[in-house]
Amino acid sequence: MARSRSDEIPLVRVSELQKYFWENDSLLDRLLGDEPVAVRAVDGVSFDIYEGETLGLVGESGCGKSTTGETLLRLQEPTGGAVEFDGQNVYDLEGADLKAFRREAQAVFQDPFSSLDPRMTVGRIVRQPLDIHGVGSKTDRRTKVQDLLERVGLAADHVDRYPHEFSGGQRQRIGIARALALEPEFIVLDEPTSALDVSVQAQVLNLLDDLQDEFGLTYLLISHDLSVIRHVCDRVAVMYLGEIVEIGPSEDIFESPRHPYTEALLESVPRASTEERDRERETISGDVPSPRDPPSGCRFRTRCPKIIPPDDLEITQPEYRAVMTLRERIESRNITLEAVSDEAERSDGDLEVDSMDAFVQGLKTQVLEASLDPRHQEVVDAAIADLAEERWEEAEVRLAEMYASVCEQENPLLTQDDHPAACHLHDPPVIAEHTIENP
Amino acid sequence: MPSIPDSRANTEGGCEMIQKPLLRVRDLETRFFTEEGQVNAVEKLTLDIHDGEVFGIVGESGSGKSVTARSVLGLLESPGRVTGGELWYRDETFADTVRADHPDAVDGDYVDLESLPSNVRRTLRGTHFSMIFQDPMSSLNPSIPVGEQIAEAVEAQRRARANPRSVASRTQGYGLSQYLMSTVMGSRKYVKSESLERAVELLELVGIPDAPLRAKEYPHEYSGGMLQRAMIAQALAGEPKVLIADEPTTALDVTIQAQILDLLTELQEETGMTILLITHNLGVVARMCDRVGVMYAGEIVERGTLADVFDDPVHPYTQGLLGSIPDLEGIGARLQPIPGNVPSLLDHEMGGRCYFADRCPKAMEECLEHPPEFDVDGSSHHATRCYLAETTYSEARALDADYFGSAEPLEDAADEPVEPARSDGGNTEEDSR
């Protein structure tokens, strides 16, 4: 379904959406003079959703997908940016307009156990939106609720039961019925199947598919499950640490991913087939960095298997990756020197030169993941020797002079084409040259 | 002396020596005695696990996978109890140690763990069997540094080895008085410095960068993937022969899951340990396992090599499970879900029929009688609890679509029972608008 839609007007247009959460922001913290810390959950996200399509938002936990979904429904106030729904900025709406928007945009939440009030009957849960918006007469509403329940695959006389009487899959159907009650145009599906077993997940996915065809719904599907995304979505946006790194038609994203993160994500998913065991795959190392202090430049650079070395440098990718990981650890002062120096002293007694050598070797085996070419070996050894005397800055500068990558200086922007990706590999920056000299 | 039912010879790979399985589970039954009634969590489970293999148990939630794992380790808590069956574990040295006190429990190299008293069985944990749990965040003590927790495990095993006789005693020679002394004198602490060093080594082994520093940190300072690595380190402390991994990657992101799976593969190749992997993720099974058992309602409904189960599934449940997964490699057609829900396993609701019959698209008259395990052509490991292994499906003997209308308490307690296929495929045509 990868059709070009640039001439159409999108139903939802998200531009530069930001949502920060603040830590150390209480009155006490301010009295104590602590600086508030921003957790940049969503940091400048832009995308369009066209009528009748399903846009998938995929990423690892903590990348800001759910916050994006909640903020664009105005369940959270944004820190910056705008969301246009049917041509109107959602954050400017008030009174009746806002209420109208609430009718048109609904949500289905992840956990069917906590998103339904355990003290309400199913009938009341599904009827509540109708009550709030004053739709129809009392009997109309009751018939409507029964219709809805039947439509999502439950029985009409389930209205008087309580959520605990239902299984996870059935509860998710109740949540879907509630979202459908006001006949919305647009539904945010926030991990609708992640709490369900595969066989039940398939039932719910099929149901969502049917409902979309029947009512002409537009979906934003938030999920961490790539196979669900692939199965359901027309277009996909991949998020990493609060930013969209790649967006495009589902087919293109899965068949020819352009961003190294998307590639790594796709590689990591184990396939349920007998060929899986022999499938060669490269896993990416490390964890997602904290959104409190995201890496400079490209946020994926700390894990990227394709990080770009300076033009004039001859170095293989594993070597460069190892050096870059070492640089990060030096910059975050995340290396214990005591353990190594203890060892060095123990094995070599007091001899100064020897112990320095032993220190360098000892630390190197601990912190360096690959063996280096002699040329690079020399630079790295010198930097580690700096560490021995706790001259962290010097070590930092020494390595930065030689190994600074464009990826840490420039945050790549999404390219302007049918399948945008935010990676320097596809959009080499021009101004990178002179910035390398003064790190 | 009890006799052990003979198991199939291991002919995998052809040239491999025919070996005896490491673990023979025979008719294992685990029950939970709850207020609502007796829950048959594990029902007549029979299983062989061989040395150095990765055996996967796959199934949906509530199918009894985790209970099986806990039953093997003897870690069940009330109201759960193993009510029957045998659990034969092959270890010559252990058999010799136990023979004098419990002659009935020993048969050759094998020891029946179920007929051993719990204090003897306890000595196996850590050194022979070890387990990693699903949720790393809640499985480690948040108030003790990670390194120290692992060191405790190392220390426990070290003390156990140093004094095999006192292993059975709960305190291992470290009583209350020592504990009180330790608050004053550092040298009396339970964890010795060698154990702490070993803990750091273990953390390095599982790929935690800067292990000496990280060992001093508390669990909340670790990320989920790191915690799972730490838990694996703890499980490896006693150099176990069998590692039971209960949903080891379920709480993790895919990129981290890939790292942990690689780590497990690496460790398994290095140490040659046997892994019993419990998961609901068919992709993880495909990645890791040599042989697979598919569990449904407390039974293994189909088992065999990975290829047997994934490429030639016989049981309609296995087929349904495989058909439910959306394909990553291409836009598949509409998913083929299994209608209905996992049964509750309450004894009085189970009845004598095939437990899957009410959701089965190929239910026949035979299925009203509980099927035994049939061998399936192909590989010698392949077996299934389904009549389709012997007979072919025939419309003539098929059960009516709403035959089990009364078997699904939720759907049918309604006045007009909803046909399962309709209620769950979402095929109703009426427009609710």
Short mmCIF file of C-alpha atoms in Angstrom, two decimals, chain B residues 4 22-24 86-99 102 104-116 120 124 129:
data_model
loop_
_atom_site.label_atom_id
_atom_site.label_comp_id
_atom_site.label_asym_id
_atom_site.label_seq_id
_atom_site.Cartn_x
_atom_site.Cartn_y
_atom_site.Cartn_z
CA ILE B 4 12.38 -46.82 34.43
CA LEU B 22 20.34 -36.73 31.75
CA LEU B 23 16.86 -36.18 33.03
CA ARG B 24 13.88 -38.47 32.68
CA GLU B 86 9.06 -39.63 38.85
CA LEU B 87 11.99 -37.41 38.14
CA TRP B 88 15.09 -39.42 37.31
CA TYR B 89 18.36 -37.54 37.28
CA ARG B 90 21.54 -39.24 36.09
CA ASP B 91 24.64 -38.53 38.11
CA GLU B 92 26.91 -41.32 39.25
CA THR B 93 28.52 -39.54 42.19
CA PHE B 94 25.25 -38.29 43.49
CA ALA B 95 23.70 -41.74 43.14
CA ASP B 96 26.54 -43.21 45.20
CA THR B 97 26.10 -40.63 47.94
CA VAL B 98 22.39 -41.18 48.22
CA ARG B 99 22.36 -44.96 47.83
CA HIS B 102 17.70 -43.96 50.24
CA ASP B 104 14.67 -47.00 46.85
CA ALA B 105 15.39 -43.74 45.14
CA VAL B 106 18.41 -45.04 43.25
CA ASP B 107 18.44 -47.10 40.07
CA GLY B 108 21.89 -47.52 38.57
CA ASP B 109 23.19 -44.03 37.80
CA TYR B 110 19.77 -42.56 38.20
CA VAL B 111 18.24 -40.97 41.26
CA ASP B 112 14.54 -40.28 41.56
CA LEU B 113 14.44 -36.77 42.94
CA GLU B 114 10.78 -37.00 43.83
CA SER B 115 11.39 -39.74 46.40
CA LEU B 116 14.23 -37.88 48.11
CA VAL B 120 18.82 -33.88 50.21
CA LEU B 124 21.38 -30.27 44.17
CA PHE B 129 20.38 -27.38 38.86
#
